[in-house]
Short mmCIF file of C-alpha atoms in Angstrom, two decimals:
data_model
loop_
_atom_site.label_atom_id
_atom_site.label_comp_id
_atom_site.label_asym_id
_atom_site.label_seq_id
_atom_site.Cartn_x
_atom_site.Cartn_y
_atom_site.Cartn_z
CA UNK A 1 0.00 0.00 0.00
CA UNK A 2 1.18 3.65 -0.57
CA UNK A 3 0.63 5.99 1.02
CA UNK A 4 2.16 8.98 -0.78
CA UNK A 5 4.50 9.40 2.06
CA UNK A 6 7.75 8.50 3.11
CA UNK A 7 8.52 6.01 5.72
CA UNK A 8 10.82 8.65 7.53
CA UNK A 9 7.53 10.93 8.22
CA UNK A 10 5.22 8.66 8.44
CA UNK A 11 7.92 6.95 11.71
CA UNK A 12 7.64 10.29 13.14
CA UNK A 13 3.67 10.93 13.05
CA UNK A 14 2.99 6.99 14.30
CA UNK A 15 5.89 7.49 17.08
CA UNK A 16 3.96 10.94 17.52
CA UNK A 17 0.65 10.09 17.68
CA UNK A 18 1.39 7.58 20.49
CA UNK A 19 3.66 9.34 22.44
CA UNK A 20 1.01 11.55 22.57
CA UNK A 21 -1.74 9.51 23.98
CA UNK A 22 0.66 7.50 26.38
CA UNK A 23 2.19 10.52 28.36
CA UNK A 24 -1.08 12.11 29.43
CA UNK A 25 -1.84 9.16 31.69
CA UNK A 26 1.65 9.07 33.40
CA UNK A 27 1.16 12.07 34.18
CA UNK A 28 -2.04 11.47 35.75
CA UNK A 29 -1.04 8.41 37.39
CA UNK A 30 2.10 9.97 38.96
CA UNK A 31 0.28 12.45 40.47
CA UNK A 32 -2.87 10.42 41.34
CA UNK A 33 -0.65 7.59 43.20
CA UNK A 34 0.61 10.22 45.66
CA UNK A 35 -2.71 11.73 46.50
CA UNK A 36 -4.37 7.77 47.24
CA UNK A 37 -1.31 7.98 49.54
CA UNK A 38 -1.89 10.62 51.08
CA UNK A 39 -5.41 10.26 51.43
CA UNK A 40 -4.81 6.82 53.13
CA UNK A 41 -2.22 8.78 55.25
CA UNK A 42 -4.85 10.83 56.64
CA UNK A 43 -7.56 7.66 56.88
CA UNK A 44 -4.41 5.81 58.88
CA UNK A 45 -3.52 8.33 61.12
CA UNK A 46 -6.33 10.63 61.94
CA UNK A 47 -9.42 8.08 60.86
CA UNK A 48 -10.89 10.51 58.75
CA UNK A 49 -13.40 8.45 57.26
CA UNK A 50 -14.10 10.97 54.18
CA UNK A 51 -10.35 10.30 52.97
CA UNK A 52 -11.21 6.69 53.29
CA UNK A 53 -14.13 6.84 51.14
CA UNK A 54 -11.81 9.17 48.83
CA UNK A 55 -8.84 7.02 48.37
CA UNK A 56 -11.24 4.22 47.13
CA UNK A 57 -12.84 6.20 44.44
CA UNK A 58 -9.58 7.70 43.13
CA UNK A 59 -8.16 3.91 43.53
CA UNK A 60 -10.90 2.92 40.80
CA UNK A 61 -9.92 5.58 38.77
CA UNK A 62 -6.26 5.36 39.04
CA UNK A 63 -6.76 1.71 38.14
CA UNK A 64 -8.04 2.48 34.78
CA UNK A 65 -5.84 5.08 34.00
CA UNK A 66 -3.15 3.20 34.88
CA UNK A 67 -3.76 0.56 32.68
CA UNK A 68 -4.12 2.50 29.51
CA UNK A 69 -0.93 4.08 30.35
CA UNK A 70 1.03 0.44 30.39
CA UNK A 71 -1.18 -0.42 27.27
CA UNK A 72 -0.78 2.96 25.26
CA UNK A 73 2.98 2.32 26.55
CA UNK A 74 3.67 -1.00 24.56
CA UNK A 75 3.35 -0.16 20.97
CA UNK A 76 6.72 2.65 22.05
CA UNK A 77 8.94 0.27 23.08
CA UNK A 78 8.27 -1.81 19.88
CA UNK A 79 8.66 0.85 17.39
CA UNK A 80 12.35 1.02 18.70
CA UNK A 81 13.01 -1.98 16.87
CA UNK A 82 10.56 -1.94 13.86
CA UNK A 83 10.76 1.94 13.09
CA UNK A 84 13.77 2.87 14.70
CA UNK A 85 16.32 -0.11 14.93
CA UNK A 86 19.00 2.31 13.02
CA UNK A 87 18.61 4.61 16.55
CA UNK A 88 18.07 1.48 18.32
CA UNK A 89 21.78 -0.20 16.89
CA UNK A 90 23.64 3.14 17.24
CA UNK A 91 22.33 4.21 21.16
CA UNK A 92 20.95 0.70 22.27
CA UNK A 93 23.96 0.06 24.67
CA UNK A 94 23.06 3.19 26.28
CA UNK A 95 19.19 3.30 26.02
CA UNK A 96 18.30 -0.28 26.12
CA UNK A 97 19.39 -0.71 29.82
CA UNK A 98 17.73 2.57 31.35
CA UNK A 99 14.79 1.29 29.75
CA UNK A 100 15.87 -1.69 31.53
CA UNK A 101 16.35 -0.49 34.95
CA UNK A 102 12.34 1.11 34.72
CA UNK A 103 11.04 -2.33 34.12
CA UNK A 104 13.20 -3.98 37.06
CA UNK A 105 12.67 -1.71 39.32
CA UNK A 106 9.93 0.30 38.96
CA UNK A 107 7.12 -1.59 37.10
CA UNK A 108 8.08 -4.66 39.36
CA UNK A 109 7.61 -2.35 41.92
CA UNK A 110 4.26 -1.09 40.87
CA UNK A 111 2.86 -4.27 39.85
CA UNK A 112 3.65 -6.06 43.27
CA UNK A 113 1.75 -3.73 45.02
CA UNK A 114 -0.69 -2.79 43.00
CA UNK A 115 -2.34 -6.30 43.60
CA UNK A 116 -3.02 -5.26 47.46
CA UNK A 117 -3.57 -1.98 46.49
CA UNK A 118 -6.86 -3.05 44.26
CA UNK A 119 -7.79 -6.08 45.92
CA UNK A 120 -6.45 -6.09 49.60
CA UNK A 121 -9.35 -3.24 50.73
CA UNK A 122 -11.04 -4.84 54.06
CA UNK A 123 -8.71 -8.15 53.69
CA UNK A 124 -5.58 -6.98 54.80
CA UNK A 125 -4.55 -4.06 57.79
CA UNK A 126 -4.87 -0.86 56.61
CA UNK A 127 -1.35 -0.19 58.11
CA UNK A 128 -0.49 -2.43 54.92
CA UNK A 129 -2.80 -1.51 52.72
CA UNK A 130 -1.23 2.49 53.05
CA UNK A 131 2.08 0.77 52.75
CA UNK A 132 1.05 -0.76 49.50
CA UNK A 133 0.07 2.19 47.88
CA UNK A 134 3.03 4.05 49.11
CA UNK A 135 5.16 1.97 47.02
CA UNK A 136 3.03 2.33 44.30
CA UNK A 137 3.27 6.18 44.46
CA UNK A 138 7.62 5.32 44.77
CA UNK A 139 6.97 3.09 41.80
CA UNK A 140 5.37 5.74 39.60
CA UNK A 141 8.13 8.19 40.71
CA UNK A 142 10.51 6.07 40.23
CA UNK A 143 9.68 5.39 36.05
CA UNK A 144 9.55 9.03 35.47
CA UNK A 145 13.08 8.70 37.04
CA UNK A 146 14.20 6.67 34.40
CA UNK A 147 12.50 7.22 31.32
CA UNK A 148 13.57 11.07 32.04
CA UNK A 149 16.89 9.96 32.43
CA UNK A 150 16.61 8.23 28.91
CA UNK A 151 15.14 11.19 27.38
CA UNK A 152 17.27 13.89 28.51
CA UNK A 153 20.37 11.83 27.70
CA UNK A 154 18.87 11.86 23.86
CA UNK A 155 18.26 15.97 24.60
CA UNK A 156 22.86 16.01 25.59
CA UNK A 157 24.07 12.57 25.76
CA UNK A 158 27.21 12.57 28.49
CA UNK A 159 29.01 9.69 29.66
CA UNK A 160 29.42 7.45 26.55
CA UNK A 161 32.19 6.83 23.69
CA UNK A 162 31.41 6.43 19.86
CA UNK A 163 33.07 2.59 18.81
CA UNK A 164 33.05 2.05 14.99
CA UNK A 165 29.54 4.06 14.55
CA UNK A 166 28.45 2.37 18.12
CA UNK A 167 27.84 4.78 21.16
CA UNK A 168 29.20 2.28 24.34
CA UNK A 169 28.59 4.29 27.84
CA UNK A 170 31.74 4.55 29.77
CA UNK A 171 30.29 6.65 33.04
CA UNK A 172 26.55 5.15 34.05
CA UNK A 173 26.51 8.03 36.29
CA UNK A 174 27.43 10.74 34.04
CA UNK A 175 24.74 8.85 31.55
CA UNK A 176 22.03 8.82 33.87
CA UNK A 177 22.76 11.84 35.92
CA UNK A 178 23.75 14.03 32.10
CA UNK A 179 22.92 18.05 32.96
CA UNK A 180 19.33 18.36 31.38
CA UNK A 181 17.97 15.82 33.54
CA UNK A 182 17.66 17.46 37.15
CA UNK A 183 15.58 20.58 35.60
CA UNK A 184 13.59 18.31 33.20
CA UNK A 185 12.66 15.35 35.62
CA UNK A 186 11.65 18.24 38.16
CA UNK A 187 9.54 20.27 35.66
CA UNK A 188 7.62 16.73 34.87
CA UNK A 189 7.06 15.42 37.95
CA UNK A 190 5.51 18.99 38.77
CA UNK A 191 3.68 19.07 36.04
CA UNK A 192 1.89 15.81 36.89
CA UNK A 193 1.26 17.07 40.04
CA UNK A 194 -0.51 19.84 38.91
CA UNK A 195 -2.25 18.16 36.60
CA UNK A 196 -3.59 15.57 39.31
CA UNK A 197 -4.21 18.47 41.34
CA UNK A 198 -6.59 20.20 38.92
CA UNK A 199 -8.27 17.29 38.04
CA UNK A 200 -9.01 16.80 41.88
CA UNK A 201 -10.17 20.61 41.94
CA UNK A 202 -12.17 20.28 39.10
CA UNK A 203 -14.11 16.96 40.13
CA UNK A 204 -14.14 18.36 44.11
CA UNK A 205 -15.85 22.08 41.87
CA UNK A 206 -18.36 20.01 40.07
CA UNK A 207 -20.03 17.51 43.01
CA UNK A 208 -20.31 21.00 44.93
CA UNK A 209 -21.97 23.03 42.24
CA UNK A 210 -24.60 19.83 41.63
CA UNK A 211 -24.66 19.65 45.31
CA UNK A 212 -23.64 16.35 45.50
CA UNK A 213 -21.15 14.64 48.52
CA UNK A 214 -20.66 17.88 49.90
CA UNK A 215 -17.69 16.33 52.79
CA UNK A 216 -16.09 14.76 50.16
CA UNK A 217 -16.06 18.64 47.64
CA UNK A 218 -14.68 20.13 50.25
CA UNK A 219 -11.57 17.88 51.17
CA UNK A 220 -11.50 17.51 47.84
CA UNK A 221 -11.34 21.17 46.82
CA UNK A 222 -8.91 22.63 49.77
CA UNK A 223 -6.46 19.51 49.77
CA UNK A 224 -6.31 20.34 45.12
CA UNK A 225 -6.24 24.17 45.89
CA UNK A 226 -3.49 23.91 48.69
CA UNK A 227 -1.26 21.93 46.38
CA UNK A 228 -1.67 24.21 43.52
CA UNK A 229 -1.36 27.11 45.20
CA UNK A 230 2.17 25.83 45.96
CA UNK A 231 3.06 24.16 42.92
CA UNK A 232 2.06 26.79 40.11
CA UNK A 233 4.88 29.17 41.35
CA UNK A 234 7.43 26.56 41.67
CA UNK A 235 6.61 25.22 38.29
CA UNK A 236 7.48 28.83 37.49
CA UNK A 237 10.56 28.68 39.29
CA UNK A 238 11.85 25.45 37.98
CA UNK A 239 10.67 26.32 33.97
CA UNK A 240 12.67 29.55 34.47
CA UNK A 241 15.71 27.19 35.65
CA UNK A 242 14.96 24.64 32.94
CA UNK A 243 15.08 27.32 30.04
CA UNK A 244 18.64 29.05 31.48
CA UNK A 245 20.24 24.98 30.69
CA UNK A 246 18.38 24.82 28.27
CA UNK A 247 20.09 28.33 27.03
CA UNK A 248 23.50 26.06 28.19
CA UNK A 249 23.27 23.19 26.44
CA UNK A 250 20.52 23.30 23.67
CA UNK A 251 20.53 27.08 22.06
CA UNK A 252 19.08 25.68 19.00
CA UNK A 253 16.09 24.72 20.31
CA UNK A 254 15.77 27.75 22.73
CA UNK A 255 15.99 30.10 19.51
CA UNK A 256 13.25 28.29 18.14
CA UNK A 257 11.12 28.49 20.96
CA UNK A 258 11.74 32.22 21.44
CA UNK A 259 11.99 32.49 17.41
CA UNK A 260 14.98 34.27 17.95
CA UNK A 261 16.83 35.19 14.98
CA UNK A 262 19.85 37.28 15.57
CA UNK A 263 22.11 36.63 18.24
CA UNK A 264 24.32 39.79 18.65
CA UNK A 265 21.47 41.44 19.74
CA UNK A 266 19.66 41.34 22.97
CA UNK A 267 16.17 39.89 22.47
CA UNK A 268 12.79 40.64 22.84
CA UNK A 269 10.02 38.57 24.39
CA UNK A 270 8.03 37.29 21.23
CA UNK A 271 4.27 37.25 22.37
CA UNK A 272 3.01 36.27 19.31
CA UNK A 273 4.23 36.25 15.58
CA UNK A 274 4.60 33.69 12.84
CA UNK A 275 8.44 32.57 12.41
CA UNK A 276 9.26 33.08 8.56
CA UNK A 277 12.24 30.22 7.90
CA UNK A 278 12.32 32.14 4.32
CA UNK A 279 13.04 35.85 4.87
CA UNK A 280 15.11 34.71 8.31
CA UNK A 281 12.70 37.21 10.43
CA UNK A 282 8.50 36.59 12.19
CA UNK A 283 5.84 38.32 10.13
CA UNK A 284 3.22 40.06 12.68
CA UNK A 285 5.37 40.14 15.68
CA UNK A 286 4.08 41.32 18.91
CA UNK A 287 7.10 42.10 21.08
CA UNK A 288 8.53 43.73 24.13
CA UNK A 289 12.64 44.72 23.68
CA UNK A 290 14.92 43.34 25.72
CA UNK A 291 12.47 41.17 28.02
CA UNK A 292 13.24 38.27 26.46
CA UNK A 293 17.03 38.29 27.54
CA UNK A 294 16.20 39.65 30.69
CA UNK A 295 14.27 36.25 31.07
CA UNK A 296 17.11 34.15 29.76
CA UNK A 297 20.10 35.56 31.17
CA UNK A 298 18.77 37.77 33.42
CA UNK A 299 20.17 40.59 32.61
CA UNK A 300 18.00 43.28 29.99
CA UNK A 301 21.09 43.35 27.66
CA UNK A 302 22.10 39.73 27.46
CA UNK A 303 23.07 37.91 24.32
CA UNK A 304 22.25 34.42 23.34
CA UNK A 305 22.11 32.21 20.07
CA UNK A 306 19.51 33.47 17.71
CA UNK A 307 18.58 30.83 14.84
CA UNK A 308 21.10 32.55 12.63
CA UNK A 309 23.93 31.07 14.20
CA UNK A 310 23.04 27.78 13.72
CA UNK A 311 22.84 26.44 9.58
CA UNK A 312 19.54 25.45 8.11
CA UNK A 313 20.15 22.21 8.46
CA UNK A 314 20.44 22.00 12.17
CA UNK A 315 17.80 24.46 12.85
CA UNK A 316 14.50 22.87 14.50
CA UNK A 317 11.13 23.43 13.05
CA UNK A 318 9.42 26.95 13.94
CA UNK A 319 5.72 26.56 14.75
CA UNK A 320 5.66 23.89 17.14
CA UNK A 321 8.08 24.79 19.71
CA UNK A 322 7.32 28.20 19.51
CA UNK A 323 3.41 27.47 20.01
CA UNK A 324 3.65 24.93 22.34
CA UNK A 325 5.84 26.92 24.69
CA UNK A 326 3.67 29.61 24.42
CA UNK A 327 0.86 27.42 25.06
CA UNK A 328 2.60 25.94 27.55
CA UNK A 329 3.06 28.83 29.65
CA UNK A 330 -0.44 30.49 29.12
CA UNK A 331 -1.52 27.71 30.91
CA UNK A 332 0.83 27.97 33.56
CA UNK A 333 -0.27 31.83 34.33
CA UNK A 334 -3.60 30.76 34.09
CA UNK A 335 -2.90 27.83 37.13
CA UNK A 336 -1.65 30.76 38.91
CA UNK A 337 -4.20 32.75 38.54
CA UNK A 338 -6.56 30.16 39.85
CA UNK A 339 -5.09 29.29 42.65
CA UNK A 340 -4.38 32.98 43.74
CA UNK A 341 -7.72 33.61 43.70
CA UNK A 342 -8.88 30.39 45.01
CA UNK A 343 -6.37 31.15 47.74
CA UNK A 344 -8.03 34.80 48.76
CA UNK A 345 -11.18 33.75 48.62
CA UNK A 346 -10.03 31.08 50.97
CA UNK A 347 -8.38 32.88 53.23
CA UNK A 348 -11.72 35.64 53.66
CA UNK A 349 -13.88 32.53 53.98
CA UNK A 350 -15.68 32.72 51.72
CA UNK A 351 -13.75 29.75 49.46
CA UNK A 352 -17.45 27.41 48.65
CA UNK A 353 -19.48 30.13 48.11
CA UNK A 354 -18.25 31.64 44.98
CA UNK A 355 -19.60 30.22 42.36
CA UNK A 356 -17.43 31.90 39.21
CA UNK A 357 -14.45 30.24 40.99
CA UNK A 358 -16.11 26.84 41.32
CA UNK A 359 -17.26 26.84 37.90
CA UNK A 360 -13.88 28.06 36.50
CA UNK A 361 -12.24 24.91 38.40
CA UNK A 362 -14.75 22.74 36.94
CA UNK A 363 -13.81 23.29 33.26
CA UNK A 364 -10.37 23.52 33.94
CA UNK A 365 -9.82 19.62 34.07
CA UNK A 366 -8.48 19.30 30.76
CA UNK A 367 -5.71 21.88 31.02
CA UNK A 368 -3.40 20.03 32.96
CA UNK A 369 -3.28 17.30 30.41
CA UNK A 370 -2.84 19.93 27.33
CA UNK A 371 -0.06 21.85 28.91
CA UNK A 372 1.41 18.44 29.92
CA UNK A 373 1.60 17.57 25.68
CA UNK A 374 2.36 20.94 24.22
CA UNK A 375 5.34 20.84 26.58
CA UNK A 376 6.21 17.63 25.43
CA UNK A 377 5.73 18.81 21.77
CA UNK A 378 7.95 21.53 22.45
CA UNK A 379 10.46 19.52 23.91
CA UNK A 380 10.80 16.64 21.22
CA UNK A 381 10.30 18.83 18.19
CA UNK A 382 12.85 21.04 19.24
CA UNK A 383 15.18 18.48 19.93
CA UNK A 384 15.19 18.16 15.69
CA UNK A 385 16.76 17.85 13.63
CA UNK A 386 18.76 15.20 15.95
CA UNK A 387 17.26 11.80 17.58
CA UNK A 388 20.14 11.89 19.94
CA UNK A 389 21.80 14.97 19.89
CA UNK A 390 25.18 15.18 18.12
CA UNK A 391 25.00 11.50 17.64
CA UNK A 392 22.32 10.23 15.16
CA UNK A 393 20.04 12.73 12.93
CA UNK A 394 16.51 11.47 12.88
CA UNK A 395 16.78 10.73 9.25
CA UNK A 396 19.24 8.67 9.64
CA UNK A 397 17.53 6.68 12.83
CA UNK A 398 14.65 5.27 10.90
CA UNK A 399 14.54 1.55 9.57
CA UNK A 400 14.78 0.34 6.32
CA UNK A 401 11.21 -0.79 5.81
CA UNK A 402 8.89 0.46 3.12
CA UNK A 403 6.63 3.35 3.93
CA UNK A 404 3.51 0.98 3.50
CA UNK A 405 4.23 -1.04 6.31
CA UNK A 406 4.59 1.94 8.80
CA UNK A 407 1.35 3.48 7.39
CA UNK A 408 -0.78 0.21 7.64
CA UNK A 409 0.74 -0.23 11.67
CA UNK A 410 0.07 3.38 12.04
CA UNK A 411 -4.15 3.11 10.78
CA UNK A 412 -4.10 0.09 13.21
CA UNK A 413 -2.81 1.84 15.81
CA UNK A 414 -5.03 4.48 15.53
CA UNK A 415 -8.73 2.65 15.18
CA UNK A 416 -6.96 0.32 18.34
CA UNK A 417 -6.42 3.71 20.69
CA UNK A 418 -9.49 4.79 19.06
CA UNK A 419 -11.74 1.65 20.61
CA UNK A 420 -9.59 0.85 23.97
CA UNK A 421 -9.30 4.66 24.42
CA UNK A 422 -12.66 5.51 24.16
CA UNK A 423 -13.65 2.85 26.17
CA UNK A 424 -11.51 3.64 29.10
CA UNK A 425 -12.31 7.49 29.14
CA UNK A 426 -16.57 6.96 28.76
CA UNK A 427 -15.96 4.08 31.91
CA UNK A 428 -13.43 6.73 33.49
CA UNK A 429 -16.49 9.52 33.35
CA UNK A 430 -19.15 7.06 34.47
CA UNK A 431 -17.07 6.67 37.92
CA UNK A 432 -16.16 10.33 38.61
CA UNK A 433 -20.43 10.74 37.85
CA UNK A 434 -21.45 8.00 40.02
CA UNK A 435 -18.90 9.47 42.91
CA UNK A 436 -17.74 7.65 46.35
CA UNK A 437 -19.82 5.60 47.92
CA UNK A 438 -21.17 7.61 50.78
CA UNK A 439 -20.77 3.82 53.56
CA UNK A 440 -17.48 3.25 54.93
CA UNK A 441 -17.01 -0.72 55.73
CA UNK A 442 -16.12 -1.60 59.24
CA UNK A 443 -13.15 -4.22 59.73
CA UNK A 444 -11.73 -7.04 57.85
CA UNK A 445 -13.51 -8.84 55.55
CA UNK A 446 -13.60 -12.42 53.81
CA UNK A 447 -13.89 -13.01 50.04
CA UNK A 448 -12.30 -13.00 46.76
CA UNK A 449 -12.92 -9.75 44.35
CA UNK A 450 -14.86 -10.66 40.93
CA UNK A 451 -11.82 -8.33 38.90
CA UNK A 452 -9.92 -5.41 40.15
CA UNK A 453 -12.21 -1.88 39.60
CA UNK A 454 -14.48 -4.46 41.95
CA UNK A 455 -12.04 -5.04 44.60
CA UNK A 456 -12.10 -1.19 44.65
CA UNK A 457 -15.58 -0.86 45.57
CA UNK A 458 -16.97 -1.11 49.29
CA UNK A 459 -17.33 -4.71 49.73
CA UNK A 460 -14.19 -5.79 47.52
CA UNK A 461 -16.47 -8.61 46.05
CA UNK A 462 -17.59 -6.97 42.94
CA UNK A 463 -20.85 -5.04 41.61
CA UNK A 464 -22.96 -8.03 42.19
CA UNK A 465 -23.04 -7.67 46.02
CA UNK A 466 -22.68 -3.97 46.28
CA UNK A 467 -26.33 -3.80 46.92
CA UNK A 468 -26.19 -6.50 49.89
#
């Protein structure tokens, strides 16, 4: 079959495509693991039975979720090797075992106590169960370790030698620990966070304007505002840190971003304008001199790389790092925003009456998750044109197959995310409608779950006896 299009861009948009589904639920799951825990914290120490009920109706959801993210994480790890198995040849001695390390540590990890996380509610001690899902919220933490490890060694790989066209690492340390990583693992963990944290706000907003589990909106609503209110500045913080290494040790891709064009001159903060790659300037720019420096160096007449310095050929694309970012961060200021005013009306008391707050945390849900990917975009696009930086150009990465083959995997792949996807999201909705159950159980109890969203639910024996 052809498809009119090479196999080179057609790797890209199927590699695309499902990066782009998989990351939005690890970075709901990260964030979602920690707040179970914390919930059950609460339950454990202070016997707050509305965490209780809580923790089990985020469990059901962080169940699903969870799941699509391991399946929407397969098909990834198998285009290295039918895509990619040029990249995968060249960096595999370097990539293969971090990729390694996740798997034997972390997903082991995860999936050991994930079992007595879903199934062990009433049937074992809830000293136990709490630990359980503590390591579960390490395990989660503990993949983004790694797989940020492996990407930001592909952003400035450190640590390795070049054998006969063959990168061998010679420092595991410098490899794993290579100077993007710090900034970038803390600006995605965050970022998950946050986007848990909304998600929590916005589901805590909604049962309080139907007027629905009112105990349950509330802890809800201050536990998501508290953590937001702390996190949206340092996400600040640490993006501002992230972009002066990313000034350091990628200026290509910080030009692009910025669409910065000439580097002996101190530049201005771009707010919006169309990057021309032709005439080597932006048509409709909207700018403010100088700012832009000051934000990068800190310091209103500071000078670095504008897209000019770099040739053609190793210049990223324009429009999606530049758009992203800037989508990126409007989304950012708008968290802020929130959460300040979230926070006064708090702090005058007057936090569950205001209904334009509430209803602007309601519809916020989705933010989190589209900050989350046009950060990623930004990231991996401006990474171009290299796969691993220095090393192997993306062209040059892709397999030798015909262009057929990757656009037949990549329609399957697509009506397959289309049906498991859809699935998951329509059963993820019915949950958050149908909300915690209001009866907390009392003690230990005897029985096998029917499947694991069942050992979730009160009696941990499945819908059938829910009503018994």
């Amino acid at each position: 079959m052809d498809f009119g299009l090479d196999a080179l861009l057609l790797a890209r948009i199927q590699f695309a495509f499902t990066v782009t589904f998989h990351i939005i639920f690890p970075a709901f799951t990260i964030g979602l693991a920690s707040y179970i825990a914390t919930l059950e914290a609460i339950w454990y120490f202070r016997g707050d039975d509305r965490c209780h009920r809580l923790a089990r109706f985020w469990t059901k959801i962080f169940a699903v979720s969870f799941a699509m993210g391991v399946v929407s994480g397969l098909p990834m790890s198998y285009q290295f090797g039918t895509n990619w198995s040029r990249f995968s040849v060249a960096t595999g001695n370097v990539i293969g075992p971090l990729l390694g390390y996740e798997v034997m540590t972390a997903f082991f990890l995860e999936a050991t106590f994930l079992g007595i996380m879903l199934f062990g509610w009433n049937r074992v001690p809830k000293g136990l169960h709490f630990f359980a899902s503590c390591m579960v919220a390490f395990g989660t933490l503990l993949s983004a370790f790694w797989i940020l490890s492996a990407n930001s060694w592909m952003q400035y790989p450190t640590g390795h030698e070049v054998r006969d066209g063959i990168v061998v690492p010679v420092d595991w340390l410098a490899v794993i620990f290579n100077p993007t990583f710090p900034h970038r693992f803390a600006h995605m963990v965050t970022a998950a966070y946050i986007t848990t944290a909304i998600v929590v706000l916005s589901v805590g907003a909604r049962y309080w304007l139907q007027n629905r589990y009112a105990d349950e909106s509330r802890v809800m609503v201050r536990m998501a505002l508290a953590m937001i209110l702390v996190l949206a500045p340092l996400q600040a913080f640490i993006g501002d840190q992230h972009g002066l290494k990313t000034a350091q040790y990628q200026p290509a891709k910080l030009a692009a971003m910025e669409a910065h064009w000439d580097g002996a001159k101190p530049a201005s903060l771009v707010l919006f304008a169309l990057p021309n790659a032709r005439t080597e300037s932006n048509d409709y720019e909207i700018a403010v001199p100088k700012l832009g420096s000051l934000i990068i160096t800190h310091d209103w007449n500071g000078l670095f790389p504008g897209l000019k310095d770099f040739k053609p050929e190793d210049r990223p694309p324009l429009y999606m790092p530049f758009f992203g970012f800037r989508l990126m961060v409007a989304i950012g200021l708008w968290f802020i925003a929130l959460a300040a005013f979230g926070g006064f009306l708090w702090w005058r008391g007057r936090l569950f009456q205001n209904r334009t707050f509430m209803r602007a945390a309601k519809f916020s849900w989705p933010l989190g998750f589209v900050a989350v990917i046009a950060g990623w975009i930004t990231t991996e696009v401006g990474r171009q044109p290299w796969i691993a930086t220095g090393l192997v150009r993306t062209s040059e990465g892709v397999s030798p197959v015909a262009s057929g083959a990757v656009g037949t995997s990549l329609i399957l792949f697509f009506f397959v995310y289309l049906i498991v996807f859809s699935a998951g999201i329509v059963y993820i909705n019915r949950l958050i409608h149908k909300g915690p159950v209001l009866q907390a159980p009392e003690g230990l109890e005897e029985g096998t779950p029917a499947r694991p969203i069942s050992a979730a639910t009160e009696t941990g024996r499945g819908p059938a006896l829910e009503g018994k």
